[in-house]
Coordinates of C-alpha atoms in Angstrom, one line a residue:
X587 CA -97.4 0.8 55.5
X588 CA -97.1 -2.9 53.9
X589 CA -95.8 -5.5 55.8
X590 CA -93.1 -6.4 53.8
X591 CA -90.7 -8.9 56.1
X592 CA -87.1 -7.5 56.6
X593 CA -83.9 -9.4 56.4
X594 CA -80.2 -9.2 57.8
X595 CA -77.9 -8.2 55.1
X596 CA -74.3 -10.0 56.1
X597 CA -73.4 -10.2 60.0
X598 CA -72.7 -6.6 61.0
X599 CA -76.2 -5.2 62.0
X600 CA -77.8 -4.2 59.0
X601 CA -81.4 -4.7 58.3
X602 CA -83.5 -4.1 54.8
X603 CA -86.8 -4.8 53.7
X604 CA -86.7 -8.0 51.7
X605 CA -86.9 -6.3 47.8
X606 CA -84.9 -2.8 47.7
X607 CA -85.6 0.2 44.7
X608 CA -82.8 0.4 41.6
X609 CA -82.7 3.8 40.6
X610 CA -80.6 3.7 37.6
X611 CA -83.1 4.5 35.4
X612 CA -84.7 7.7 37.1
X613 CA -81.8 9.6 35.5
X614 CA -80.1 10.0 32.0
X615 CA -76.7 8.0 32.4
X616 CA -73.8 6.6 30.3
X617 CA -74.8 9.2 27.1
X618 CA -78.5 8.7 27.1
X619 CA -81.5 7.5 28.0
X620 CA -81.8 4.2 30.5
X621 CA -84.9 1.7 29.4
X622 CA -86.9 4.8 27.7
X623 CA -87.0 8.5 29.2
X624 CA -87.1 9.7 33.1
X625 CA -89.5 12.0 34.4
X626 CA -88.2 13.4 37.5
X627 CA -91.5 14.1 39.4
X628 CA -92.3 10.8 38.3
X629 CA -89.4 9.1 39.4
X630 CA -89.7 10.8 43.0
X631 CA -93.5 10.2 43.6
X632 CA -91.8 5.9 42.8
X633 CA -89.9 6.7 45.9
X634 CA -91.7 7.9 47.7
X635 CA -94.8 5.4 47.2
X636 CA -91.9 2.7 47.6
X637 CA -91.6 4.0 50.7
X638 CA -95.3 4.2 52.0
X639 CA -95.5 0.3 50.9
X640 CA -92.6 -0.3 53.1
X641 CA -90.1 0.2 50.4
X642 CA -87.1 2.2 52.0
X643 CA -83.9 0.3 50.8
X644 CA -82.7 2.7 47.6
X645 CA -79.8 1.9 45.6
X646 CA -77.8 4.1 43.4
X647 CA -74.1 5.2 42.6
X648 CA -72.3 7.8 41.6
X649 CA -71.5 7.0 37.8
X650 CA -75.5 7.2 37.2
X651 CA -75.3 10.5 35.7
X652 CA -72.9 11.3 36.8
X653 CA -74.1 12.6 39.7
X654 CA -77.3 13.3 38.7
X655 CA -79.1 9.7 40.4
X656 CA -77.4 10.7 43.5
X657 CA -78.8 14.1 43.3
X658 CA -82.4 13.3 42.6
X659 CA -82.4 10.7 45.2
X660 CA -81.3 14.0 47.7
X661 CA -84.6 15.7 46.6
X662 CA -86.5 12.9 47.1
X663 CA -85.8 12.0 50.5
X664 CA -85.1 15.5 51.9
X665 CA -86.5 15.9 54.7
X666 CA -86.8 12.3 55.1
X667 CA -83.3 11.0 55.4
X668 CA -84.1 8.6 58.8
X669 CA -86.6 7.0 57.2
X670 CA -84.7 5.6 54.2
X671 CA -81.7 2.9 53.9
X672 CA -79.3 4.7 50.9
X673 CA -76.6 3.0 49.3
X674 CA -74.7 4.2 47.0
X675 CA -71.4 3.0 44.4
X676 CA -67.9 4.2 43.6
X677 CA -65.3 3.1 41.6
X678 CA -66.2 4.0 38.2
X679 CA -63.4 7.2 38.0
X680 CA -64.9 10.4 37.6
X681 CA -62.8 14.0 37.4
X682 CA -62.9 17.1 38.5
X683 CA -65.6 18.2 36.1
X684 CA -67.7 15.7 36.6
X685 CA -66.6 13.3 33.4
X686 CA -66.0 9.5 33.1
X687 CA -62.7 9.0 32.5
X688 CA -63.3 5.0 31.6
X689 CA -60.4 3.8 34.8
X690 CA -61.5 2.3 37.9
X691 CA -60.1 3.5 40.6
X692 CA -60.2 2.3 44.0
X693 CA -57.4 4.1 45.4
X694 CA -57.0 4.9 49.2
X695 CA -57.4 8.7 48.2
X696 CA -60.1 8.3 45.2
X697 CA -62.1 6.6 48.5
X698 CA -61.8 9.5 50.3
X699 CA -62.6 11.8 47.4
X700 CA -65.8 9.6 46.1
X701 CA -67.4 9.6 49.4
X702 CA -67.2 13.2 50.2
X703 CA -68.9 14.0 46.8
X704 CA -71.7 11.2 47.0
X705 CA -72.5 12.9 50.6
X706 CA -72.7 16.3 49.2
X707 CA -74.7 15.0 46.1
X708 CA -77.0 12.8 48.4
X709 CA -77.3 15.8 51.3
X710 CA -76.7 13.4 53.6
X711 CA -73.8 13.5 56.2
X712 CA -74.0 9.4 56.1
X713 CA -74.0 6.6 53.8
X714 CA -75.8 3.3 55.3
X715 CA -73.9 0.8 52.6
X716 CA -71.5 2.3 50.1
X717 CA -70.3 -0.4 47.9
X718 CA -66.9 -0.6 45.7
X719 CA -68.6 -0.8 41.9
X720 CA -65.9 -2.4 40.2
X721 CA -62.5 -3.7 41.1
X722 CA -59.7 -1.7 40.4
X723 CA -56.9 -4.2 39.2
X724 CA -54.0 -1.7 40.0
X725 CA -54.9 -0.7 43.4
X726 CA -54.9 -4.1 45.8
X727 CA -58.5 -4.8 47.3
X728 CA -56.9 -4.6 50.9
X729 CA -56.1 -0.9 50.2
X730 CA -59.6 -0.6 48.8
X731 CA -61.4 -1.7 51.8
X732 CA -58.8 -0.8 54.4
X733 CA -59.8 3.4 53.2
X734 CA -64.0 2.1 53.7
X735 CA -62.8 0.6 56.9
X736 CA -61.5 4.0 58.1
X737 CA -65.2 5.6 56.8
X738 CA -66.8 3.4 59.0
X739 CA -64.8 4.4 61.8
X740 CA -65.4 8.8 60.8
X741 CA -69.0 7.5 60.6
X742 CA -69.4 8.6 57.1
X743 CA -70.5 5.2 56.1
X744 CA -72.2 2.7 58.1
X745 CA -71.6 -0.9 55.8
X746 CA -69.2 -2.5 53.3
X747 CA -70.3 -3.9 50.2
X748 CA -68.2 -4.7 46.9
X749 CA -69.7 -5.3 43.4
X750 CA -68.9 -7.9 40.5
X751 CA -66.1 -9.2 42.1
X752 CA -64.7 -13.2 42.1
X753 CA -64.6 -15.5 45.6
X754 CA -60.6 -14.5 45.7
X755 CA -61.0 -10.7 46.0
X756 CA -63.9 -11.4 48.5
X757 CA -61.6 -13.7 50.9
X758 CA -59.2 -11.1 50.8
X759 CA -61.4 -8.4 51.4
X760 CA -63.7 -9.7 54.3
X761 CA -60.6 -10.2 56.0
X762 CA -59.3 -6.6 56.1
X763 CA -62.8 -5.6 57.5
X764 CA -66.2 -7.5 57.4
X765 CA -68.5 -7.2 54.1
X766 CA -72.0 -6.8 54.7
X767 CA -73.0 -7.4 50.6
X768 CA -72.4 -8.5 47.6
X769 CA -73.9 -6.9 44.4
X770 CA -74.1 -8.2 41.1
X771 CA -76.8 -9.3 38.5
X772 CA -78.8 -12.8 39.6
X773 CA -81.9 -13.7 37.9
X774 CA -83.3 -16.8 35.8
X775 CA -81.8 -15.3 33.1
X776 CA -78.5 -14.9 34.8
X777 CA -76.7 -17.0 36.9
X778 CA -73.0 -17.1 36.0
X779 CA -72.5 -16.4 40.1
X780 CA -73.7 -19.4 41.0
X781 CA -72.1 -21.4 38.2
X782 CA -68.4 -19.8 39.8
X783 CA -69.4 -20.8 43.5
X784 CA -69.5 -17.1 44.5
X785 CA -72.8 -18.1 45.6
X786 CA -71.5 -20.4 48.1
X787 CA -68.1 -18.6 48.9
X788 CA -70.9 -15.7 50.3
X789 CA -72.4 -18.2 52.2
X790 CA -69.7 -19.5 54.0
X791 CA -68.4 -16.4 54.9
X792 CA -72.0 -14.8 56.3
X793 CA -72.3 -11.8 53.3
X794 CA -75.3 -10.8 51.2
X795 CA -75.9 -10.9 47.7
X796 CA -78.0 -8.1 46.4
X797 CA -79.2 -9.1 42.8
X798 CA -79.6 -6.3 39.8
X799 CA -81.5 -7.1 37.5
X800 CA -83.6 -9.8 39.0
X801 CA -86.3 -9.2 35.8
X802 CA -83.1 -10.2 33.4
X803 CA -83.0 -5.7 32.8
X804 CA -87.2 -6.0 32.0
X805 CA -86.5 -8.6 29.2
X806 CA -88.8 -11.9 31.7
X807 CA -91.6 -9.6 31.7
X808 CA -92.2 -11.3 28.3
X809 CA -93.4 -7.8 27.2
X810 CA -90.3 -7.7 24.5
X811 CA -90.8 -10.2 22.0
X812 CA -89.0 -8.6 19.2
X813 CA -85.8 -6.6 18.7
X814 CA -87.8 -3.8 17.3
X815 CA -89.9 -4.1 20.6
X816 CA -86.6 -2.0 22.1
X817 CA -86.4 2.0 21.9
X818 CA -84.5 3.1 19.4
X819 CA -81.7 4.3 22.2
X820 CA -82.2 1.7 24.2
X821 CA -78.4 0.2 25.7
X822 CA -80.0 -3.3 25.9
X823 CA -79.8 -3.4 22.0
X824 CA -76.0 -3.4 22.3
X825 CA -75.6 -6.4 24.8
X826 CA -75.1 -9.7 23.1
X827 CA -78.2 -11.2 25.2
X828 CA -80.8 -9.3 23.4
X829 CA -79.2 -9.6 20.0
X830 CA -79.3 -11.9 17.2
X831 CA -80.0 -15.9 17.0
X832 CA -79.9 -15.4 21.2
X833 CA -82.2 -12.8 21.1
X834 CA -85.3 -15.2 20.0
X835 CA -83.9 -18.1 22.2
X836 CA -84.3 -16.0 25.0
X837 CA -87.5 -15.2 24.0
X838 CA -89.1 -18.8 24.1
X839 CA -87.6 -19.1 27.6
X840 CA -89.3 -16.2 28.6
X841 CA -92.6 -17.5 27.1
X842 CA -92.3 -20.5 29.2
X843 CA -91.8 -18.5 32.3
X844 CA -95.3 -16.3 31.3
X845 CA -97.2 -19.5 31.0
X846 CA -96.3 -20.1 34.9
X847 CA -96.9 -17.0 35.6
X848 CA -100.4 -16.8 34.3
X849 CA -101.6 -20.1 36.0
X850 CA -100.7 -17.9 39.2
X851 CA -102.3 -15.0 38.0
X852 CA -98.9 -12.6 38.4
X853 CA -97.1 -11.4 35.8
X854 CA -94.1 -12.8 34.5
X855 CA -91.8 -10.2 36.4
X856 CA -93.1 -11.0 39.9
X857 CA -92.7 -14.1 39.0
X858 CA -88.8 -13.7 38.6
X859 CA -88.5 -11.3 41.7
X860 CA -90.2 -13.8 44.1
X861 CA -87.6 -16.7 42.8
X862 CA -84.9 -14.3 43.4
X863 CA -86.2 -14.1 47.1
X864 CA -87.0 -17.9 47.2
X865 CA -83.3 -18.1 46.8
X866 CA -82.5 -16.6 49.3
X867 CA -80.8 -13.4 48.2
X868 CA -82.8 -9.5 48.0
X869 CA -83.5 -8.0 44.2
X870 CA -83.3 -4.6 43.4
X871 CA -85.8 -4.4 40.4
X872 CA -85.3 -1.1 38.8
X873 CA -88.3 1.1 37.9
X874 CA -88.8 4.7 37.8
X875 CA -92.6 4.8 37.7
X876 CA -95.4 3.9 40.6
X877 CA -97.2 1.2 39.1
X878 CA -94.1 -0.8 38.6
X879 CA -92.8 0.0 42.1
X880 CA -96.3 -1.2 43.7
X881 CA -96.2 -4.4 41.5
X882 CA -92.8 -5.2 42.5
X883 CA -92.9 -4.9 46.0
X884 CA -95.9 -7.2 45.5
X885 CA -93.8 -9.4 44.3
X886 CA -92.0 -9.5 48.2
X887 CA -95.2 -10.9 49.6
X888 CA -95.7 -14.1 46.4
X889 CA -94.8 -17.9 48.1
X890 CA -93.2 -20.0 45.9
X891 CA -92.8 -23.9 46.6
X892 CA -89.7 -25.8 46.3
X893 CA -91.9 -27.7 43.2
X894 CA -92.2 -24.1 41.6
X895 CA -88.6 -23.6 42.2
X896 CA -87.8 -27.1 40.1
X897 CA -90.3 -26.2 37.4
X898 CA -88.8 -22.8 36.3
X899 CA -84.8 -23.7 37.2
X900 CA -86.1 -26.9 34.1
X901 CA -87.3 -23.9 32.2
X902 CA -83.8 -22.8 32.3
X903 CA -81.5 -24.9 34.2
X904 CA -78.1 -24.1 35.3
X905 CA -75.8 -23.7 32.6
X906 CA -78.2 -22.4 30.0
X907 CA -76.5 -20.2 27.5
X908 CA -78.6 -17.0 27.5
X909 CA -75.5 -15.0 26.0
X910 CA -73.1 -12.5 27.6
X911 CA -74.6 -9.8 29.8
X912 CA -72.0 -6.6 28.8
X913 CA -69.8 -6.2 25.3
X914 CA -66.4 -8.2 25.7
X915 CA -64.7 -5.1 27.2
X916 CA -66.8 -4.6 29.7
X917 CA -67.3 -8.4 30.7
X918 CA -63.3 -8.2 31.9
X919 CA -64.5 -6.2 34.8
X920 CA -66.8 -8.6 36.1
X921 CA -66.3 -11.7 38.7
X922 CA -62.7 -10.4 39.0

């Protein structure tokens, strides 16, 4: 086992090893592929080698497939279940035969109904942090969180955590019952979070960010320096980041980051998993293969001084426009 140092997510007991596993990818989701094809032995030998490095924090939800993420994950860690932290995501409405129906839904019964279905898909009879994926502007957040509340207390999930949401809905829900985390996407590349102040509203009030997509979805490890670089199915071809004049802007920023990177002989996306850590906050770099797993977890154990800091946040300071992380539609159901 590595020695990777562990942290306290929020104030309510919960403890992770510093960098967690994003398993999004191990499965088809959302029509197709995600970042290139899955194997599933593959994907389960990831996990499990996560785990023997010290990696036991796995993140998933129930949209990834649907249901398939969640059910791979169950195979992987049968027999195993104590020795891994799961959390999982609901939100995203799914019916009764197992489609997307494009709603959010964070009704008090939808809660009850996700839940029950993520436990039976994980084969677990607990959850350790089950998270809210996106806000559900019809159904008021203190509904939302007032059904987890009553999960905590059934023991079905241990921790609270919402996703994407704005400082207001996270007053309002820490105050119906405690949040443990906050999930959304933090990198280099992307740091509209802190830009808002939900940064420092989650610091005030003792919660967690967990950061997706802490390598900018793969693009800062500078291996993509061309749009025909991307599969042809691959969904990062449809977000206004990688397309276009921004496309090769964001290129040259990640070519300054590789040149730091190599004059510390790691690569360019340990590089942007150890800032993320520097921060202060825990990445979730998705991968679905072992060497990436082993190099990112790496990553956990890279120092970085507050000079190194300075030098990459000039790279791409504050405020850089790096272009819009979803489509237009799908960027109204973010920081809400």
């Amino acid at each position: 086992m590595s020695n990777i140092k562990e942290v306290n997510l929020g104030s309510q007991g919960l403890t992770v090893p510093t960098i967690g596993l994003g398993c999004m990818g191990m499965t088809t989701g959302f029509g197709g592929d995600i970042y290139g094809k899955a194997d599933e032995q593959e994907a389960i030998a990831t996990i499990h080698r996560s785990l023997e490095l010290g990696g036991s924090f796995l993140d998933t939800a129930d949209i990834y497939g649907p249901f398939l993420n969640e059910r791979l994950i169950a195979k992987a860690i049968k027999g195993n279940r104590e020795k891994y932290i799961i959390a999982t995501k609901f939100g995203f409405e799914i019916d009764d035969n197992g489609q997307a129906t494009g709603a959010f839904n964070g009704s008090k019964n939808y809660v009850k109904k996700a839940v029950e279905r993520s436990l039976k898909n994980l084969g677990t009879d607990y959850i350790d942090l089950y998270y809210l994926h996106r806000l559900d502007t019809n159904t008021p957040i203190e509904e939302t969180v007032e059904a987890m509340g009553e999960l905590v207390k059934e023991g079905k999930i241990k921790y609270i955590g919402l996703s994407e949401v704005g400082s207001e809905t996270i007053r309002k829900a820490h105050q119906v019952h405690p949040l443990t985390a906050v999930q959304s996407e933090y990198s280099l590349f992307e740091r509209e979070i802190e830009e808002l102040g939900i940064l420092d509203t989650l610091k005030e009030l003792g919660i967690s960010l967990i950061a997706y997509s802490p390598v900018g979805r793969g693009f800062l490890n500078g291996e993509i320096q061309k749009p025909e670089d991307f599969n042809e199915n691959d969904f990062r071809k449809f977000i206004p980041k990688y397309q276009g004049e921004q496309f090769y802007k964001n290129v040259e920023l990640v070519n300054e980051i590789k040149k730091v990177a190599v004059e510390k002989n790691i690569t360019s996306a340990q590089l942007a998993i150890a800032w993320v850590i520097a921060k202060g906050h825990t990445p979730i770099p998705g991968t679905k293969r072992v060497k990436y797993v082993q190099e990112n977890i790496a990553a956990a154990g890279i120092s970085l001084t507050q000079e190194d800091l300075s030098r990459l946040e000039r790279i791409i300071p504050l405020g850089t426009e790096t272009g819009a992380r979803y489509d237009a539609q799908s960027m109204k159901g973010v920081n809400v």
